[in-house]
Coordinates of C-alpha atoms in Angstrom, one line a residue:
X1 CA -91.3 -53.7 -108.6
X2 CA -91.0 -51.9 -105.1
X3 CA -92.7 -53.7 -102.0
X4 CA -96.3 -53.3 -100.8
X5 CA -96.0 -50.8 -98.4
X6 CA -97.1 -47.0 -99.0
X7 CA -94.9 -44.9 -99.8
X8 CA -94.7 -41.9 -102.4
X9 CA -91.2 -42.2 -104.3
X10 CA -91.7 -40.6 -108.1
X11 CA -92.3 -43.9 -109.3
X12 CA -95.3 -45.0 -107.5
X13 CA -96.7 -41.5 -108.5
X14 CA -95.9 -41.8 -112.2
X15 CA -97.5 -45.7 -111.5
X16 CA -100.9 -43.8 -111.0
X17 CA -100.6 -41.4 -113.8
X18 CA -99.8 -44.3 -116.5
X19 CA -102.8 -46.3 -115.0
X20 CA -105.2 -43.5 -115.6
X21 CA -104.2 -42.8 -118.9
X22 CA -103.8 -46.8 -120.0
X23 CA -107.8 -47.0 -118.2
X24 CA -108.1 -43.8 -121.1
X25 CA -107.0 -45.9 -124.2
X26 CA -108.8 -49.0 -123.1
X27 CA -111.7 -47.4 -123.1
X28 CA -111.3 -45.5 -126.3
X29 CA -110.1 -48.4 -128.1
X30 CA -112.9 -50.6 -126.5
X31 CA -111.0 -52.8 -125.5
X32 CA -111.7 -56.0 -123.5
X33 CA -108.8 -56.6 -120.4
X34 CA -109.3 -58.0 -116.8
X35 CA -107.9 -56.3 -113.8
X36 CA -106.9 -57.9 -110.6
X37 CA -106.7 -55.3 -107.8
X38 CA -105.1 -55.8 -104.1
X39 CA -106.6 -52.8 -101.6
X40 CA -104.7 -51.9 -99.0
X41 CA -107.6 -50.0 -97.6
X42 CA -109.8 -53.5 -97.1
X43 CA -106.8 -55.2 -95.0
X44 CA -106.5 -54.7 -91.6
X45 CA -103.3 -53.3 -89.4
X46 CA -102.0 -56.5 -88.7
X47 CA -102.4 -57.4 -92.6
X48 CA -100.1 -54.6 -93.1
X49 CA -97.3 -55.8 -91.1
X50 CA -94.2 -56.2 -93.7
X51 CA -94.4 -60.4 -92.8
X52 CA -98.0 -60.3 -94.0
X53 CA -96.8 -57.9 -97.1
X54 CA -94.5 -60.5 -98.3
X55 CA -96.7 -63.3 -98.2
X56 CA -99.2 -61.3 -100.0
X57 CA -96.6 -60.4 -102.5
X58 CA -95.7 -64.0 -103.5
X59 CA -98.8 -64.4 -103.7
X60 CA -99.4 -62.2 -106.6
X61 CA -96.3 -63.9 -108.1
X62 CA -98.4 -65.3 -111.0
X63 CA -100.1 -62.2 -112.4
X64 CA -96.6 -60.1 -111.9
X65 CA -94.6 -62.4 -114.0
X66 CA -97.0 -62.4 -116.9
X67 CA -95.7 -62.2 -119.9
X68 CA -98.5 -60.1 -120.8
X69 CA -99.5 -58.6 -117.3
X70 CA -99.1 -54.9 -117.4
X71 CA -98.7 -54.1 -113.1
X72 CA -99.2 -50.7 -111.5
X73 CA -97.8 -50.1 -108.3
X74 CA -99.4 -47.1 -106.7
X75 CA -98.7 -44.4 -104.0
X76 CA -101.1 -46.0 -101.2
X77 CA -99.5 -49.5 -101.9
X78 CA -102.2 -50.4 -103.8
X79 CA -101.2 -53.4 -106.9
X80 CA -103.1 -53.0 -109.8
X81 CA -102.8 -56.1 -112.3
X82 CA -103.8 -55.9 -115.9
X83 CA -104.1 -58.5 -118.6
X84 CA -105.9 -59.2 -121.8
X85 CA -108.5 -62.3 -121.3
X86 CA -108.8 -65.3 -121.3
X87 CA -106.4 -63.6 -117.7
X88 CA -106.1 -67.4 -116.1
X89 CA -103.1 -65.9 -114.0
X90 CA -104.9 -63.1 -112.6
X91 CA -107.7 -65.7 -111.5
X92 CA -105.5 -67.8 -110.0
X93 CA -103.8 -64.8 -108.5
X94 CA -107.2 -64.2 -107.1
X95 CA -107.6 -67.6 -105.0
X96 CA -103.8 -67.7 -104.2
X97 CA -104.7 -63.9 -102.2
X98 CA -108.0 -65.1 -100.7
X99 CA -106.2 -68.2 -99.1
X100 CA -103.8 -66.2 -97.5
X101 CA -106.5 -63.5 -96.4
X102 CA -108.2 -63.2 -93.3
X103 CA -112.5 -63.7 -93.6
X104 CA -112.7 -60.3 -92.8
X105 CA -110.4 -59.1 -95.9
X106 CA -111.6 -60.5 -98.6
X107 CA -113.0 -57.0 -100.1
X108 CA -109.2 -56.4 -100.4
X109 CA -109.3 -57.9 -104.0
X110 CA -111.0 -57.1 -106.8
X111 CA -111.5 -58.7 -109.7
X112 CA -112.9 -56.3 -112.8
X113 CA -113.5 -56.1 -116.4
X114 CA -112.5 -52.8 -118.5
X115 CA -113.8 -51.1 -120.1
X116 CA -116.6 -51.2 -117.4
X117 CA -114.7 -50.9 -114.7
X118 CA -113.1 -47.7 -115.9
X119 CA -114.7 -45.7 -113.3
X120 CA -113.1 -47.6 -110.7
X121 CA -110.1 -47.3 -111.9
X122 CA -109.9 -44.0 -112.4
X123 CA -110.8 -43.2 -109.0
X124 CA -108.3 -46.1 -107.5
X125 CA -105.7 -43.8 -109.5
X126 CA -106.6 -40.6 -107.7
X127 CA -107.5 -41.9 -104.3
X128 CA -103.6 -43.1 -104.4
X129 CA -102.3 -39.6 -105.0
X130 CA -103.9 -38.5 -101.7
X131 CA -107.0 -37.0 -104.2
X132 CA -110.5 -37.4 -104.2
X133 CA -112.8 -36.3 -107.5
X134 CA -115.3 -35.4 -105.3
X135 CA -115.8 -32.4 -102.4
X136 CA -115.0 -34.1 -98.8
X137 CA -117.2 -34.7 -96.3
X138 CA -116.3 -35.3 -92.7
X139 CA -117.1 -38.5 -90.8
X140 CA -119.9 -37.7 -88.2
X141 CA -119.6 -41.2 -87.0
X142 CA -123.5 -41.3 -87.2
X143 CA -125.4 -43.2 -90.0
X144 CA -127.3 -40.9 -92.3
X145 CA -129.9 -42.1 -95.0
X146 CA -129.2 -43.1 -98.5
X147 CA -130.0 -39.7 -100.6
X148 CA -133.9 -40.6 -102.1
X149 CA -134.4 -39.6 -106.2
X150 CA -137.0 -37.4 -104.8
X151 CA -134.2 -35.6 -102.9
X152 CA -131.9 -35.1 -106.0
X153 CA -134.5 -33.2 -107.6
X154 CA -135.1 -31.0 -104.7
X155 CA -131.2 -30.2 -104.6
X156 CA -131.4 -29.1 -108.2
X157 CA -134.0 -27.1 -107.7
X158 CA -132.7 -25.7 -104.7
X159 CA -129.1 -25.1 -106.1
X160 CA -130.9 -22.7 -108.9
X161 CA -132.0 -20.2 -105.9
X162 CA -129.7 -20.7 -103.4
X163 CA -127.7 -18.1 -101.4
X164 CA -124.3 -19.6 -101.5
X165 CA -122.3 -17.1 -99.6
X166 CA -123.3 -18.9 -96.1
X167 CA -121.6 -22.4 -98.1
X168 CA -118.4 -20.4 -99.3
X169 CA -115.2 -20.8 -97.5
X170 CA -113.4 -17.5 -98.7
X171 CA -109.4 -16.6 -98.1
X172 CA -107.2 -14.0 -99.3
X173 CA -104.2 -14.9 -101.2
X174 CA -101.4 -12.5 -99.8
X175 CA -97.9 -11.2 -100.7
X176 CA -95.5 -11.7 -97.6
X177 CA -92.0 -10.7 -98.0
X178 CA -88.9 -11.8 -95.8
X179 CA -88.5 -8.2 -95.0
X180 CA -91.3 -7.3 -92.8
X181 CA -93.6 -5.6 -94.5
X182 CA -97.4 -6.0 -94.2
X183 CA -99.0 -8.7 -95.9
X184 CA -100.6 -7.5 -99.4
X185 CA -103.8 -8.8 -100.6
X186 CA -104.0 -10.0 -104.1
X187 CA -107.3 -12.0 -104.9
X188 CA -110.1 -13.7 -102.7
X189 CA -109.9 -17.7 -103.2
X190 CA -113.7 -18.9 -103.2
X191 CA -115.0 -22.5 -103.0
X192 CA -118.0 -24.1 -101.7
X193 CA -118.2 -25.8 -98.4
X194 CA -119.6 -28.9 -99.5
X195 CA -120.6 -30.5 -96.0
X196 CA -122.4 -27.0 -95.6
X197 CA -124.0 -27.1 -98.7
X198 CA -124.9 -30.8 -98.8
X199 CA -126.6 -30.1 -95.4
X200 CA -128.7 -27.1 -97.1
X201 CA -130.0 -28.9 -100.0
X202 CA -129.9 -32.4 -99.2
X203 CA -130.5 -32.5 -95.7
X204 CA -127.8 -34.3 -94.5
X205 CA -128.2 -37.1 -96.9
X206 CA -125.9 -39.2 -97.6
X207 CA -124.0 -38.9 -100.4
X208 CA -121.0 -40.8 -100.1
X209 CA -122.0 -43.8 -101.8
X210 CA -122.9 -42.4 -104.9
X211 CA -119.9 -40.1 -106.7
X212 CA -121.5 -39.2 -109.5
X213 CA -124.1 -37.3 -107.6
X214 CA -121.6 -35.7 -105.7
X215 CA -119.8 -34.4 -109.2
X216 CA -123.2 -33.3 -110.2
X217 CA -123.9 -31.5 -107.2
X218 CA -120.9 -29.8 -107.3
X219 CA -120.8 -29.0 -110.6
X220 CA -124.4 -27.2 -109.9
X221 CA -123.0 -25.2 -107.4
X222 CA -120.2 -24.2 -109.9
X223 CA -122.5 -22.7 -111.8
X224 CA -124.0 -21.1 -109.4
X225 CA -121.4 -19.5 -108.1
X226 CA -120.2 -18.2 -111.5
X227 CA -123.8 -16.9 -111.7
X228 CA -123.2 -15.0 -108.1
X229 CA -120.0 -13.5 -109.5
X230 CA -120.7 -12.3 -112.7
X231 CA -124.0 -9.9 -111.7
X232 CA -124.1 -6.3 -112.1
X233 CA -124.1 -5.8 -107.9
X234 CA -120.6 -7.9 -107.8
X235 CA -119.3 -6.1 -110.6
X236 CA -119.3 -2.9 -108.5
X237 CA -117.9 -3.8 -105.3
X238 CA -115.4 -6.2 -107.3
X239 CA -112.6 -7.8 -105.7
X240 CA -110.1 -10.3 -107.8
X241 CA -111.1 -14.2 -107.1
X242 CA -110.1 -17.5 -107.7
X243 CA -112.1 -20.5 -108.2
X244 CA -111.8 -23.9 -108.5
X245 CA -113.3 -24.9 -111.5
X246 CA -114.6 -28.8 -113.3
X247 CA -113.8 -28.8 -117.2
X248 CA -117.2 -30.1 -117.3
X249 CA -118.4 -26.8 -115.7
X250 CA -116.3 -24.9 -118.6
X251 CA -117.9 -26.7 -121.3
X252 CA -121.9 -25.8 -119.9
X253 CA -124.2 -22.6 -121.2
X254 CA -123.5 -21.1 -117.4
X255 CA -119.7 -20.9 -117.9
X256 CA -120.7 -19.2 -121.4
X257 CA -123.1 -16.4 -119.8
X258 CA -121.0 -16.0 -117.4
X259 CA -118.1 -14.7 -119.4
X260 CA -120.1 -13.6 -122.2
X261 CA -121.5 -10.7 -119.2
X262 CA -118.0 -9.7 -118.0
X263 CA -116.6 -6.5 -117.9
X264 CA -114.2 -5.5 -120.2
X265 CA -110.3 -6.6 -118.5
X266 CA -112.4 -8.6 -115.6
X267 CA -111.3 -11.6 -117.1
X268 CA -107.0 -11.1 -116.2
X269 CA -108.5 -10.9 -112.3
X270 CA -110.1 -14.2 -112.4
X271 CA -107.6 -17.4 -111.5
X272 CA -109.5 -20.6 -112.7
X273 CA -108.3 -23.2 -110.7
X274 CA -108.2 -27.0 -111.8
X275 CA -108.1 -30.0 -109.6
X276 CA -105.6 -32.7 -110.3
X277 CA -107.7 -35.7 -110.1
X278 CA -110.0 -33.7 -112.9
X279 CA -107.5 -33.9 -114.9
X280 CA -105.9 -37.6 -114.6
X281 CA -109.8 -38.3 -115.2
X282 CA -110.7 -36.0 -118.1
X283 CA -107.3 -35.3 -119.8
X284 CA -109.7 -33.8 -123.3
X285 CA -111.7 -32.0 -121.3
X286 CA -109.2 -30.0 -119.4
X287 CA -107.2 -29.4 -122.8
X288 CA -110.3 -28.1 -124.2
X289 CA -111.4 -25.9 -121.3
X290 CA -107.6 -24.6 -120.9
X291 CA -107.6 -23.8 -124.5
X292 CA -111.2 -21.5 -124.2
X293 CA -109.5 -20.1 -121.0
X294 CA -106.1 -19.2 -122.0
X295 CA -106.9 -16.6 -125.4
X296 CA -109.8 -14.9 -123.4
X297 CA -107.2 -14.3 -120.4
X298 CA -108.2 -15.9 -117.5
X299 CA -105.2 -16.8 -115.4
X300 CA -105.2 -20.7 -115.0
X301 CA -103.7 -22.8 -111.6
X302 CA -103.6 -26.3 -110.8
X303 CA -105.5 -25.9 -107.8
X304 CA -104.0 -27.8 -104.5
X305 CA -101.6 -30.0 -105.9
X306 CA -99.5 -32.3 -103.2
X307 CA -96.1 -32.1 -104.3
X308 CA -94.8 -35.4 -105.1
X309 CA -97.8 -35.3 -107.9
X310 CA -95.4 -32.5 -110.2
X311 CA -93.6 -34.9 -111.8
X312 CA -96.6 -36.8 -113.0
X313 CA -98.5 -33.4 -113.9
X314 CA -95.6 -31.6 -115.1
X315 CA -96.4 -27.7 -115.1
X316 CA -94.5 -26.5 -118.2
X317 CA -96.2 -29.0 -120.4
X318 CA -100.2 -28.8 -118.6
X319 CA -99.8 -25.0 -120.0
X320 CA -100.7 -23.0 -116.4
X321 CA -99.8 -20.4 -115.2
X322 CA -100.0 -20.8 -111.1
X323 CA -99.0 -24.0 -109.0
X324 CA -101.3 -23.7 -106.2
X325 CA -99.1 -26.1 -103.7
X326 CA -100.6 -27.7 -101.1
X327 CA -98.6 -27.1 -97.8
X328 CA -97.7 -30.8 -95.3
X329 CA -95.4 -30.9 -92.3
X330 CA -93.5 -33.6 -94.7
X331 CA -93.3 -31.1 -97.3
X332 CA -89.7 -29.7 -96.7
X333 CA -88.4 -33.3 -96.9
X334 CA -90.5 -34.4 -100.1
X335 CA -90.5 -31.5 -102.7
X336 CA -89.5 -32.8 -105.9
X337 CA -87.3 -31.3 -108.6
X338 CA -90.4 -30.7 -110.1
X339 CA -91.1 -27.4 -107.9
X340 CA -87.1 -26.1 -108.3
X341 CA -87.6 -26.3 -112.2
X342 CA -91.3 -24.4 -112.3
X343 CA -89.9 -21.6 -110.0
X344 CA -86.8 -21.5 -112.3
X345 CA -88.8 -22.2 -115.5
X346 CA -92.4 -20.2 -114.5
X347 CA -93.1 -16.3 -113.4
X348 CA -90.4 -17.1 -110.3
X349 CA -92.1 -16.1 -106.9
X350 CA -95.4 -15.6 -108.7
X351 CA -95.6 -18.5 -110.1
X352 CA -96.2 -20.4 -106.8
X353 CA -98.9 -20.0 -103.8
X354 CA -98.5 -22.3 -100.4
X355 CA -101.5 -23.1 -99.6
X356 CA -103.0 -24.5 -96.5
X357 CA -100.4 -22.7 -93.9
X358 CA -101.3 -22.4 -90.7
X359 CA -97.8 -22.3 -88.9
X360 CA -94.7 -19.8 -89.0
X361 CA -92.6 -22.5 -90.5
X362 CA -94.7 -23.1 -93.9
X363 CA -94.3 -19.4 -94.7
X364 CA -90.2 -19.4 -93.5
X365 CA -89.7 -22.8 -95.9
X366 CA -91.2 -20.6 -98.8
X367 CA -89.3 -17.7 -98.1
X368 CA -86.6 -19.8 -98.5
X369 CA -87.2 -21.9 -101.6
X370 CA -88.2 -18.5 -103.5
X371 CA -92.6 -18.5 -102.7
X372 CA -93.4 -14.8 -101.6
X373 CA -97.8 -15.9 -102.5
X374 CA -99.6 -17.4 -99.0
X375 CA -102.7 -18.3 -98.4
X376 CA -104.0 -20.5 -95.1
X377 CA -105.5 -19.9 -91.7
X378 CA -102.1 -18.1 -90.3
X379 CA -102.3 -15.7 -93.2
X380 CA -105.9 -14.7 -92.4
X381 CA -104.3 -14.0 -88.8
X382 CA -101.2 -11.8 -90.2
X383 CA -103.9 -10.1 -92.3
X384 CA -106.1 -9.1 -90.0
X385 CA -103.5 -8.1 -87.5
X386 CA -103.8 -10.7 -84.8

């Protein structure tokens, strides 16, 4: 087992993937199994300090040496410790971490029960790839009211009518060539702007402590959005889109009206985009929306994947078509094999869109590792001329 500190080496990554899908088969097989889990988000700074990280690792010494202890080591440094119960180890584990921790630490470990902690899990999993299920909010550093029941309602309600076009954050998705020539539009990426749309229909409410209203508000606005697209008016000044999409969203009556009222060839000029923390937590659902997608033609991404994430979600076996890769400072250094093989293996250049850029040297490192598809604030720039 590598050390506790962060890093994001293949085999932390594939560490994330292997919990999500073991949380998966627990629950299917409804089966009982305690979980020990060490945070590294609860410790402080100094707990991070490597002298702190070894003491904290011999402390775990109990539940890693289990004979029948299954351990996930994840991204974010994160230990994840599995065991079926009676799990005496992992409780004594447990004591062993809270005598070496601080007062103020103690949230650092968790003990839980699958299969009703699956949630958790899951959402330990994709937090640790640098993913969150959920639309981000920004920290206003001011305290805003628990969201009311009264207010959910209203926000449904609301969602059914709203204009969403002042919540969209639109982008174009350009051709750029090493040889000079003007950048070519080729579809307009759409996705809500969930601070702005949290602040229309919930009033600022806060939403962060409750997920699951967050998916559901999202996935609301989904279908909403679909709704936008697919009328007549759209359908006449038409411009290719993509869209992130939820397999949940797929598998509603909206999704269905919505491409039951398409044009004739629309479909081809439509990228649904999938988010990679949908599908560590609904592997079924994405098979079954990517499966509905592919025959009807809709082109189909994995939608703002960081990089070292490829070799847990390999491309040629997920069945997309588009990698749609998130661009980092770090990324030159990082990119995996993964990448080399999909440009060799996919549609080549097209196969690949660098998202995020917003400096010259994003679009000179795709140029040279074969991407010719940009989108990001610096394309909007080169677009427009400025």
């Amino acid at each position: 087992m590598s050390g506790l500190e962060s890093d994001r080496r293949p085999s932390t990554i594939r560490a994330a993937a292997e919990l999500a899908a073991f949380v998966r088969e627990t629950v299917a097989a409804n089966a009982a199994r305690d979980v020990l889990h060490l945070r590294m988000a609860g410790l402080s700074p100094a707990m991070r300090r490597p002298h702190h990280q070894r003491m904290l690792r011999d402390a775990l010494g109990p539940a890693l040496s289990g004979a029948r202890t299954r351990v996930f080591d994840l991204p974010n440094g994160d230990v994840v410790a599995v065991a079926p119960p009676p799990a005496l180890a992992l409780e004594s584990t447990r004591h062993a971490l809270a005598r070496t921790l601080d007062a103020a630490a103690q949230d650092a470990v968790r003990s839980l029960r699958l299969p009703e902690a699956a949630a958790q899990l899951l959402a330990a999993a994709s937090e640790s790839l640098g993913l969150d299920p959920a639309p981000e909010e920004p920290e206003t550093g001011e305290p805003r009211p628990p969201v009311t029941s009264a207010q959910v309602a209203a926000a449904e309600k609301a969602l059914a009518r709203a204009d969403l076009e002042p919540v969209t954050a639109c982008q174009t998705v350009c051709r750029m060539d090493p040889d000079g020539a003007p950048a070519e539009p080729l579809w307009e990426d759409r996705r809500i702007a969930w601070p702005a749309l949290s602040a229309l229909v919930l009033g600022g409410g806060d939403t962060g402590a409750c997920s699951a209203l967050r998916r559901r508000l999202a996935r609301l606005a989904e279908a909403r959005m679909l709704a936008e697209i697919g009328r007549p008016a759209a359908q006449v000044a038409w411009r290719p889109v993509g869209l992130p999409v939820t397999p949940a969203t797929m598998a509603t009556p909206a999704f269905d009206r919505f491409d039951a009222g398409l044009p004739a060839g629309r479909r081809k000029e439509i990228t649904l985009g999938f988010r990679p923390a949908d599908l560590l937590a609904d592997p079924a659902g994405f098979i079954a929306a990517r499966d509905m997608a592919r025959p009807r033609g809709y082109p189909l991404a994995l939608d703002d994947a960081p990089a070292g994430l490829l070799c847990a979600l390999p491309m040629a076996r997920l069945g997309l078509d588009l990698l749609r890769l998130r661009w980092s400072p770090e990324l030159p250094m990082t990119v995996p094999n993964g990448l080399a093989s999909f440009l060799r293996e996919g549609r080549g250049p097209e196969s690949v869109v660098l998202v995020g850029v917003d400096r010259p040297a994003a679009i000179a490192w795709g140029w040279e590792v074969g991407i010719r598809r940009f989108q990001g604030p610096l394309v909007e720039k080169r677009r427009r001329g400025l």
